[in-house]
PDB file of C-alpha atoms in Angstrom:
ATOM      1  CA  UNK A1262     104.619  67.331  80.671  1.00  0.00           C
ATOM      2  CA  UNK A1263     101.465  66.022  82.326  1.00  0.00           C
ATOM      3  CA  UNK A1264      97.810  66.851  82.051  1.00  0.00           C
ATOM      4  CA  UNK A1265      96.481  69.495  84.438  1.00  0.00           C
ATOM      5  CA  UNK A1266      94.314  67.089  86.451  1.00  0.00           C
ATOM      6  CA  UNK A1267      97.508  65.551  87.899  1.00  0.00           C
ATOM      7  CA  UNK A1268      98.227  68.809  89.706  1.00  0.00           C
ATOM      8  CA  UNK A1269      96.326  68.745  93.025  1.00  0.00           C
ATOM      9  CA  UNK A1270      94.430  72.035  93.390  1.00  0.00           C
ATOM     10  CA  UNK A1271      95.135  74.323  96.341  1.00  0.00           C
ATOM     11  CA  UNK A1272      91.979  76.416  96.283  1.00  0.00           C
ATOM     12  CA  UNK A1273      89.150  74.103  95.213  1.00  0.00           C
ATOM     13  CA  UNK A1274      86.650  76.822  94.313  1.00  0.00           C
ATOM     14  CA  UNK A1275      89.053  78.903  92.245  1.00  0.00           C
ATOM     15  CA  UNK A1276      90.818  75.873  90.768  1.00  0.00           C
ATOM     16  CA  UNK A1277      87.549  74.287  89.666  1.00  0.00           C
ATOM     17  CA  UNK A1278      86.424  77.529  88.070  1.00  0.00           C
ATOM     18  CA  UNK A1279      89.689  77.983  86.193  1.00  0.00           C
ATOM     19  CA  UNK A1280      90.181  74.305  85.306  1.00  0.00           C
ATOM     20  CA  UNK A1281      86.652  73.171  84.477  1.00  0.00           C
ATOM     21  CA  UNK A1282      84.951  76.397  83.500  1.00  0.00           C
ATOM     22  CA  UNK A1283      83.981  77.260  79.945  1.00  0.00           C
ATOM     23  CA  UNK A1284      86.540  79.640  78.475  1.00  0.00           C
ATOM     24  CA  UNK A1285      85.269  82.410  76.219  1.00  0.00           C
ATOM     25  CA  UNK A1286      87.853  84.578  74.484  1.00  0.00           C
ATOM     26  CA  UNK A1287      87.001  88.272  74.847  1.00  0.00           C
ATOM     27  CA  UNK A1288      90.111  89.841  73.349  1.00  0.00           C
ATOM     28  CA  UNK A1289      93.871  89.731  72.941  1.00  0.00           C
ATOM     29  CA  UNK A1290      96.564  91.572  74.892  1.00  0.00           C
ATOM     30  CA  UNK A1291      98.633  92.737  71.935  1.00  0.00           C
ATOM     31  CA  UNK A1292     101.696  94.220  73.635  1.00  0.00           C
ATOM     32  CA  UNK A1293     102.777  90.785  74.922  1.00  0.00           C
ATOM     33  CA  UNK A1294     105.614  88.872  73.258  1.00  0.00           C
ATOM     34  CA  UNK A1295     103.582  85.635  73.293  1.00  0.00           C
ATOM     35  CA  UNK A1296      99.897  85.005  72.620  1.00  0.00           C
ATOM     36  CA  UNK A1297      97.919  86.292  75.612  1.00  0.00           C
ATOM     37  CA  UNK A1298      94.127  86.081  75.464  1.00  0.00           C
ATOM     38  CA  UNK A1299      91.733  87.879  77.791  1.00  0.00           C
ATOM     39  CA  UNK A1300      88.885  85.510  78.618  1.00  0.00           C
ATOM     40  CA  UNK A1301      85.891  84.929  80.810  1.00  0.00           C
ATOM     41  CA  UNK A1302      85.484  81.580  82.521  1.00  0.00           C
ATOM     42  CA  UNK A1303      82.154  80.246  83.817  1.00  0.00           C
ATOM     43  CA  UNK A1304      81.341  77.140  85.839  1.00  0.00           C
ATOM     44  CA  UNK A1305      78.453  76.098  88.096  1.00  0.00           C
ATOM     45  CA  UNK A1306      76.982  79.597  88.322  1.00  0.00           C
ATOM     46  CA  UNK A1307      80.329  81.305  88.917  1.00  0.00           C
ATOM     47  CA  UNK A1308      82.149  83.559  86.466  1.00  0.00           C
ATOM     48  CA  UNK A1309      85.428  85.432  86.463  1.00  0.00           C
ATOM     49  CA  UNK A1310      87.897  86.961  84.041  1.00  0.00           C
ATOM     50  CA  UNK A1311      91.217  85.327  83.335  1.00  0.00           C
ATOM     51  CA  UNK A1312      94.284  85.249  81.100  1.00  0.00           C
ATOM     52  CA  UNK A1313      94.779  82.286  78.766  1.00  0.00           C
ATOM     53  CA  UNK A1314      98.209  81.690  77.232  1.00  0.00           C
ATOM     54  CA  UNK A1315      98.075  78.757  74.789  1.00  0.00           C
ATOM     55  CA  UNK A1316     101.271  76.768  74.374  1.00  0.00           C
ATOM     56  CA  UNK A1317     100.987  77.026  70.597  1.00  0.00           C
ATOM     57  CA  UNK A1318     101.263  80.807  70.906  1.00  0.00           C
ATOM     58  CA  UNK A1319     104.629  80.712  72.705  1.00  0.00           C
ATOM     59  CA  UNK A1320     107.548  82.265  70.882  1.00  0.00           C
ATOM     60  CA  UNK A1321     110.594  79.938  70.774  1.00  0.00           C
ATOM     61  CA  UNK A1322     113.463  80.997  73.047  1.00  0.00           C
ATOM     62  CA  UNK A1323     117.084  79.941  72.676  1.00  0.00           C
ATOM     63  CA  UNK A1324     117.577  79.192  76.363  1.00  0.00           C
ATOM     64  CA  UNK A1325     114.261  77.506  77.269  1.00  0.00           C
ATOM     65  CA  UNK A1326     112.776  74.321  75.760  1.00  0.00           C
ATOM     66  CA  UNK A1327     109.937  75.015  73.324  1.00  0.00           C
ATOM     67  CA  UNK A1328     106.408  74.678  74.654  1.00  0.00           C
ATOM     68  CA  UNK A1329     107.256  74.836  78.362  1.00  0.00           C
ATOM     69  CA  UNK A1330     106.443  78.418  79.387  1.00  0.00           C
ATOM     70  CA  UNK A1331     102.868  77.645  80.471  1.00  0.00           C
ATOM     71  CA  UNK A1332     104.070  74.887  82.804  1.00  0.00           C
ATOM     72  CA  UNK A1333     106.633  77.253  84.310  1.00  0.00           C
ATOM     73  CA  UNK A1334     103.897  79.787  85.051  1.00  0.00           C
ATOM     74  CA  UNK A1335     101.966  77.131  86.951  1.00  0.00           C
ATOM     75  CA  UNK A1336     105.127  76.027  88.747  1.00  0.00           C
ATOM     76  CA  UNK A1337     105.745  79.623  89.901  1.00  0.00           C
ATOM     77  CA  UNK A1338     102.223  79.696  91.325  1.00  0.00           C
ATOM     78  CA  UNK A1339     102.826  76.440  93.179  1.00  0.00           C
ATOM     79  CA  UNK A1340     105.988  77.808  94.805  1.00  0.00           C
ATOM     80  CA  UNK A1341     104.186  81.047  95.688  1.00  0.00           C
ATOM     81  CA  UNK A1342     101.429  79.062  97.370  1.00  0.00           C
ATOM     82  CA  UNK A1343     103.976  77.027  99.309  1.00  0.00           C
ATOM     83  CA  UNK A1344     105.498  80.219 100.721  1.00  0.00           C
ATOM     84  CA  UNK A1345     102.132  81.303 102.111  1.00  0.00           C
ATOM     85  CA  UNK A1346     102.689  84.766 100.675  1.00  0.00           C
ATOM     86  CA  UNK A1347     100.153  84.403  97.824  1.00  0.00           C
ATOM     87  CA  UNK A1348     102.192  86.501  95.433  1.00  0.00           C
ATOM     88  CA  UNK A1349     101.005  84.873  92.191  1.00  0.00           C
ATOM     89  CA  UNK A1350      97.346  84.788  91.098  1.00  0.00           C
ATOM     90  CA  UNK A1351      95.729  81.324  90.956  1.00  0.00           C
ATOM     91  CA  UNK A1352      97.092  79.572  87.866  1.00  0.00           C
ATOM     92  CA  UNK A1353      96.278  76.217  86.248  1.00  0.00           C
ATOM     93  CA  UNK A1354      97.231  74.198  83.173  1.00  0.00           C
ATOM     94  CA  UNK A1355      94.312  73.115  81.003  1.00  0.00           C
ATOM     95  CA  UNK A1356      92.897  72.738  77.518  1.00  0.00           C
ATOM     96  CA  UNK A1357      91.270  75.757  75.939  1.00  0.00           C
ATOM     97  CA  UNK A1358      89.950  77.000  72.596  1.00  0.00           C
ATOM     98  CA  UNK A1359      93.493  76.935  71.150  1.00  0.00           C
ATOM     99  CA  UNK A1360      94.801  73.868  72.927  1.00  0.00           C
ATOM    100  CA  UNK A1361      96.651  73.363  76.192  1.00  0.00           C
ATOM    101  CA  UNK A1362      97.770  76.475  77.967  1.00  0.00           C
ATOM    102  CA  UNK A1363      98.095  78.414  81.170  1.00  0.00           C
ATOM    103  CA  UNK A1364      94.964  80.001  82.645  1.00  0.00           C
ATOM    104  CA  UNK A1365      95.401  82.592  85.383  1.00  0.00           C
ATOM    105  CA  UNK A1366      92.854  84.587  87.325  1.00  0.00           C
ATOM    106  CA  UNK A1367      92.733  88.165  86.037  1.00  0.00           C
ATOM    107  CA  UNK A1368      93.914  90.757  88.565  1.00  0.00           C
ATOM    108  CA  UNK A1369      92.937  94.354  87.967  1.00  0.00           C
ATOM    109  CA  UNK A1370      95.921  96.383  89.120  1.00  0.00           C
ATOM    110  CA  UNK A1371      95.232  99.678  90.821  1.00  0.00           C
ATOM    111  CA  UNK A1372      96.743 102.746  89.130  1.00  0.00           C
ATOM    112  CA  UNK A1373      98.669 105.269  91.153  1.00  0.00           C
ATOM    113  CA  UNK A1374     100.552 102.877  93.434  1.00  0.00           C
ATOM    114  CA  UNK A1375     104.143 104.090  93.245  1.00  0.00           C
ATOM    115  CA  UNK A1376     106.523 101.157  93.327  1.00  0.00           C
ATOM    116  CA  UNK A1377     109.141 102.413  90.828  1.00  0.00           C
ATOM    117  CA  UNK A1378     110.507 105.873  90.117  1.00  0.00           C
ATOM    118  CA  UNK A1379     113.301 107.804  88.405  1.00  0.00           C
ATOM    119  CA  UNK A1380     114.864 110.440  90.667  1.00  0.00           C
ATOM    120  CA  UNK A1381     117.705 112.939  90.606  1.00  0.00           C
ATOM    121  CA  UNK A1382     120.686 112.516  92.878  1.00  0.00           C
ATOM    122  CA  UNK A1383     123.120 109.789  93.827  1.00  0.00           C
ATOM    123  CA  UNK A1384     121.164 108.220  96.684  1.00  0.00           C
ATOM    124  CA  UNK A1385     117.489 107.289  97.127  1.00  0.00           C
ATOM    125  CA  UNK A1386     115.218 109.100  99.548  1.00  0.00           C
ATOM    126  CA  UNK A1387     114.019 107.320 102.698  1.00  0.00           C
ATOM    127  CA  UNK A1388     111.475 104.655 101.811  1.00  0.00           C
ATOM    128  CA  UNK A1389     113.174 103.817  98.518  1.00  0.00           C
ATOM    129  CA  UNK A1390     115.913 101.423  97.410  1.00  0.00           C
ATOM    130  CA  UNK A1391     118.362 102.065  94.566  1.00  0.00           C
ATOM    131  CA  UNK A1392     118.380  99.811  91.493  1.00  0.00           C
ATOM    132  CA  UNK A1393     120.889 101.670  89.320  1.00  0.00           C
ATOM    133  CA  UNK A1394     121.305 104.564  86.933  1.00  0.00           C
ATOM    134  CA  UNK A1395     119.347 104.792  83.692  1.00  0.00           C
ATOM    135  CA  UNK A1396     119.687 107.006  80.638  1.00  0.00           C
ATOM    136  CA  UNK A1397     116.750 109.374  80.291  1.00  0.00           C
ATOM    137  CA  UNK A1398     117.751 111.129  77.068  1.00  0.00           C
ATOM    138  CA  UNK A1399     120.024 113.948  75.927  1.00  0.00           C
ATOM    139  CA  UNK A1400     122.981 112.395  77.728  1.00  0.00           C
ATOM    140  CA  UNK A1401     121.266 112.646  81.103  1.00  0.00           C
ATOM    141  CA  UNK A1402     120.905 109.890  83.670  1.00  0.00           C
ATOM    142  CA  UNK A1403     118.595 109.379  86.617  1.00  0.00           C
ATOM    143  CA  UNK A1404     118.572 106.981  89.523  1.00  0.00           C
ATOM    144  CA  UNK A1405     116.060 104.146  89.127  1.00  0.00           C
ATOM    145  CA  UNK A1406     114.543 103.205  92.499  1.00  0.00           C
ATOM    146  CA  UNK A1407     111.885 100.903  93.872  1.00  0.00           C
ATOM    147  CA  UNK A1408     109.826 101.206  97.036  1.00  0.00           C
ATOM    148  CA  UNK A1409     111.238  99.760 100.259  1.00  0.00           C
ATOM    149  CA  UNK A1410     108.089  97.656 100.552  1.00  0.00           C
ATOM    150  CA  UNK A1411     107.874  94.315 102.389  1.00  0.00           C
ATOM    151  CA  UNK A1412     105.638  92.953  99.612  1.00  0.00           C
ATOM    152  CA  UNK A1413     108.326  93.674  97.031  1.00  0.00           C
ATOM    153  CA  UNK A1414     110.925  92.136  99.329  1.00  0.00           C
ATOM    154  CA  UNK A1415     108.934  88.918  99.538  1.00  0.00           C
ATOM    155  CA  UNK A1416     108.638  88.919  95.758  1.00  0.00           C
ATOM    156  CA  UNK A1417     112.411  89.372  95.478  1.00  0.00           C
ATOM    157  CA  UNK A1418     112.864  86.199  97.551  1.00  0.00           C
ATOM    158  CA  UNK A1419     110.361  84.296  95.415  1.00  0.00           C
ATOM    159  CA  UNK A1420     112.155  85.443  92.252  1.00  0.00           C
ATOM    160  CA  UNK A1421     115.473  84.218  93.648  1.00  0.00           C
ATOM    161  CA  UNK A1422     113.960  80.786  94.327  1.00  0.00           C
ATOM    162  CA  UNK A1423     112.310  80.389  90.919  1.00  0.00           C
ATOM    163  CA  UNK A1424     115.214  82.065  89.064  1.00  0.00           C
ATOM    164  CA  UNK A1425     113.004  84.668  87.396  1.00  0.00           C
ATOM    165  CA  UNK A1426     114.688  86.016  84.261  1.00  0.00           C
ATOM    166  CA  UNK A1427     112.160  88.784  83.618  1.00  0.00           C
ATOM    167  CA  UNK A1428     110.884  90.734  86.630  1.00  0.00           C
ATOM    168  CA  UNK A1429     109.742  93.983  85.004  1.00  0.00           C
ATOM    169  CA  UNK A1430     107.781  96.840  86.490  1.00  0.00           C
ATOM    170  CA  UNK A1431     104.788  95.951  84.345  1.00  0.00           C
ATOM    171  CA  UNK A1432     104.689  92.539  86.011  1.00  0.00           C
ATOM    172  CA  UNK A1433     103.811  94.088  89.389  1.00  0.00           C
ATOM    173  CA  UNK A1434     100.095  94.430  90.130  1.00  0.00           C
ATOM    174  CA  UNK A1435      99.119  96.259  93.342  1.00  0.00           C
ATOM    175  CA  UNK A1436      95.576  95.401  94.433  1.00  0.00           C
ATOM    176  CA  UNK A1437      94.561  96.997  97.715  1.00  0.00           C
ATOM    177  CA  UNK A1438      97.010  95.852 100.382  1.00  0.00           C
ATOM    178  CA  UNK A1439      98.067  92.945  98.179  1.00  0.00           C
ATOM    179  CA  UNK A1440     100.771  92.794  95.532  1.00  0.00           C
ATOM    180  CA  UNK A1441     100.795  90.218  92.775  1.00  0.00           C
ATOM    181  CA  UNK A1442     103.537  89.234  90.360  1.00  0.00           C
ATOM    182  CA  UNK A1443     102.654  87.942  86.910  1.00  0.00           C
ATOM    183  CA  UNK A1444     104.404  86.646  83.756  1.00  0.00           C
ATOM    184  CA  UNK A1445     106.559  83.802  85.070  1.00  0.00           C
ATOM    185  CA  UNK A1446     107.208  81.919  81.847  1.00  0.00           C
ATOM    186  CA  UNK A1447     110.987  82.350  81.897  1.00  0.00           C
ATOM    187  CA  UNK A1448     111.722  80.786  85.268  1.00  0.00           C
ATOM    188  CA  UNK A1449     113.333  77.651  86.746  1.00  0.00           C
ATOM    189  CA  UNK A1450     116.280  77.567  84.343  1.00  0.00           C
ATOM    190  CA  UNK A1451     119.175  75.450  85.630  1.00  0.00           C
ATOM    191  CA  UNK A1452     121.569  78.335  84.890  1.00  0.00           C
ATOM    192  CA  UNK A1453     121.587  81.511  86.962  1.00  0.00           C
ATOM    193  CA  UNK A1454     119.403  83.908  84.985  1.00  0.00           C
ATOM    194  CA  UNK A1455     117.993  86.134  87.715  1.00  0.00           C
ATOM    195  CA  UNK A1456     117.078  89.394  85.994  1.00  0.00           C
ATOM    196  CA  UNK A1457     114.964  91.822  87.956  1.00  0.00           C
ATOM    197  CA  UNK A1458     114.233  95.372  89.002  1.00  0.00           C
ATOM    198  CA  UNK A1459     114.181  94.324  92.662  1.00  0.00           C
ATOM    199  CA  UNK A1460     117.907  94.571  93.418  1.00  0.00           C
ATOM    200  CA  UNK A1461     117.491  97.086  96.237  1.00  0.00           C
ATOM    201  CA  UNK A1462     118.158  94.452  98.917  1.00  0.00           C
ATOM    202  CA  UNK A1463     121.047  92.757  97.085  1.00  0.00           C
ATOM    203  CA  UNK A1464     123.607  91.507  99.612  1.00  0.00           C
ATOM    204  CA  UNK A1465     121.456  92.445 102.608  1.00  0.00           C
ATOM    205  CA  UNK A1466     120.480  89.857 105.238  1.00  0.00           C
ATOM    206  CA  UNK A1467     117.214  88.040 104.654  1.00  0.00           C
ATOM    207  CA  UNK A1468     114.413  88.809 107.070  1.00  0.00           C
ATOM    208  CA  UNK A1469     113.587  86.268 109.751  1.00  0.00           C
ATOM    209  CA  UNK A1470     110.269  85.695 108.009  1.00  0.00           C
ATOM    210  CA  UNK A1471     112.043  84.901 104.728  1.00  0.00           C
ATOM    211  CA  UNK A1472     114.385  82.448 106.444  1.00  0.00           C
ATOM    212  CA  UNK A1473     111.418  80.627 107.985  1.00  0.00           C
ATOM    213  CA  UNK A1474     109.680  80.486 104.592  1.00  0.00           C
ATOM    214  CA  UNK A1475     112.822  79.139 102.930  1.00  0.00           C
ATOM    215  CA  UNK A1476     113.127  76.438 105.592  1.00  0.00           C
ATOM    216  CA  UNK A1477     109.543  75.447 104.825  1.00  0.00           C
ATOM    217  CA  UNK A1478     110.314  75.354 101.108  1.00  0.00           C
ATOM    218  CA  UNK A1479     113.351  73.174 101.733  1.00  0.00           C
ATOM    219  CA  UNK A1480     111.177  70.635 103.514  1.00  0.00           C
ATOM    220  CA  UNK A1481     108.414  70.825 100.891  1.00  0.00           C
ATOM    221  CA  UNK A1482     110.997  70.285  98.134  1.00  0.00           C
ATOM    222  CA  UNK A1483     112.385  67.158  99.768  1.00  0.00           C
ATOM    223  CA  UNK A1484     112.036  63.758  98.119  1.00  0.00           C
ATOM    224  CA  UNK A1485     108.701  63.141  99.863  1.00  0.00           C
ATOM    225  CA  UNK A1486     107.590  66.777  99.861  1.00  0.00           C
ATOM    226  CA  UNK A1487     104.233  67.891  98.474  1.00  0.00           C
ATOM    227  CA  UNK A1488     105.750  70.788  96.540  1.00  0.00           C
ATOM    228  CA  UNK A1489     108.326  68.515  94.936  1.00  0.00           C
ATOM    229  CA  UNK A1490     105.501  66.274  93.700  1.00  0.00           C
ATOM    230  CA  UNK A1491     103.671  69.245  92.238  1.00  0.00           C
ATOM    231  CA  UNK A1492     106.735  70.608  90.482  1.00  0.00           C
ATOM    232  CA  UNK A1493     107.852  67.225  89.167  1.00  0.00           C
ATOM    233  CA  UNK A1494     105.001  67.230  86.619  1.00  0.00           C
ATOM    234  CA  UNK A1495     105.771  70.783  85.486  1.00  0.00           C
ATOM    235  CA  UNK A1496     109.566  71.137  85.246  1.00  0.00           C
ATOM    236  CA  UNK A1497     112.438  68.750  84.556  1.00  0.00           C
ATOM    237  CA  UNK A1498     114.297  66.785  87.261  1.00  0.00           C
ATOM    238  CA  UNK A1499     117.393  68.952  86.671  1.00  0.00           C
ATOM    239  CA  UNK A1500     115.324  72.118  87.092  1.00  0.00           C
ATOM    240  CA  UNK A1501     113.789  70.763  90.295  1.00  0.00           C
ATOM    241  CA  UNK A1502     117.262  69.963  91.669  1.00  0.00           C
ATOM    242  CA  UNK A1503     118.416  73.480  90.721  1.00  0.00           C
ATOM    243  CA  UNK A1504     115.455  74.943  92.627  1.00  0.00           C
ATOM    244  CA  UNK A1505     116.457  72.951  95.699  1.00  0.00           C
ATOM    245  CA  UNK A1506     120.032  74.200  95.305  1.00  0.00           C
ATOM    246  CA  UNK A1507     118.891  77.843  95.138  1.00  0.00           C
ATOM    247  CA  UNK A1508     116.909  77.431  98.360  1.00  0.00           C
ATOM    248  CA  UNK A1509     119.917  75.810 100.022  1.00  0.00           C
ATOM    249  CA  UNK A1510     122.209  78.635  98.899  1.00  0.00           C
ATOM    250  CA  UNK A1511     119.856  81.330 100.179  1.00  0.00           C
ATOM    251  CA  UNK A1512     119.725  79.595 103.563  1.00  0.00           C
ATOM    252  CA  UNK A1513     123.497  79.102 103.624  1.00  0.00           C
ATOM    253  CA  UNK A1514     124.328  82.740 102.853  1.00  0.00           C
ATOM    254  CA  UNK A1515     121.387  84.224 104.734  1.00  0.00           C
ATOM    255  CA  UNK A1516     121.385  87.093 102.228  1.00  0.00           C
ATOM    256  CA  UNK A1517     119.535  88.345  99.199  1.00  0.00           C
ATOM    257  CA  UNK A1518     121.475  87.379  96.051  1.00  0.00           C
ATOM    258  CA  UNK A1519     123.587  89.870  94.124  1.00  0.00           C
ATOM    259  CA  UNK A1520     123.953  90.147  90.331  1.00  0.00           C
ATOM    260  CA  UNK A1521     126.228  87.423  89.026  1.00  0.00           C
ATOM    261  CA  UNK A1522     127.852  89.519  86.317  1.00  0.00           C
ATOM    262  CA  UNK A1523     127.342  86.630  83.908  1.00  0.00           C
ATOM    263  CA  UNK A1524     123.877  87.729  82.767  1.00  0.00           C
ATOM    264  CA  UNK A1525     122.243  91.170  82.311  1.00  0.00           C
ATOM    265  CA  UNK A1526     120.957  92.033  85.768  1.00  0.00           C
ATOM    266  CA  UNK A1527     118.068  94.278  84.709  1.00  0.00           C
ATOM    267  CA  UNK A1528     115.413  93.301  82.135  1.00  0.00           C
ATOM    268  CA  UNK A1529     114.909  95.437  79.034  1.00  0.00           C
ATOM    269  CA  UNK A1530     112.701  97.286  78.673  1.00  0.00           C
ATOM    270  CA  UNK A1531     112.464  97.644  82.465  1.00  0.00           C
ATOM    271  CA  UNK A1532     108.729  98.346  82.410  1.00  0.00           C
TER     272      UNK A1532
END
């Protein structure tokens, strides 16, 4: 994998702050499965908070090459930027106090935004989409639902493109009228590993907006495409080809994907 300066920045101001700024570790997010450090970053009179995930703090996974999760996080950001939907906070690859790692702008999620819920009954209420039934204790089950929200629907399309194997509720950060997705380390696998809570549109036709975005991604992922050049320094050639194939399949079917049955469809724990 390449050094971060080979990745052309999208947002110069934010990219310079995150890439060149002085990182100061303020604390550790302890409920994460890998090392996640809460930091401040300062450069040329600007300062912000960010998340720093050093490669050396990544837990080995059986189905992903060791030491590649940080690059996959940056790759997810690059695809998000190419969609124009801005669903992933600005993310760069750089050296830090504990070596090379991913640095991502900190987003303070707003409490109280209801995107997921457990409800009684067999069908969701208007404004909600069904995910499936979940055990809630004492032999009882409840219907797990997510909001019928266009921001979530865009994120579901992004997850299908990047093959996100871990879209949990805790990875959704509402911020005003924006919605961000975080934690994209287990993405871009060549095998179908889509595992998400956003199955409410499974099998439904893609929106016209999504089709247009996917057509743009197809072009950007072409041999001479800017996105292809960005991803080529972050993921393997086989993973890049698999990303192209997923975009092609979404355009060919014109529908949101459905669970394959070959892989657990919902992450655990779901939150």
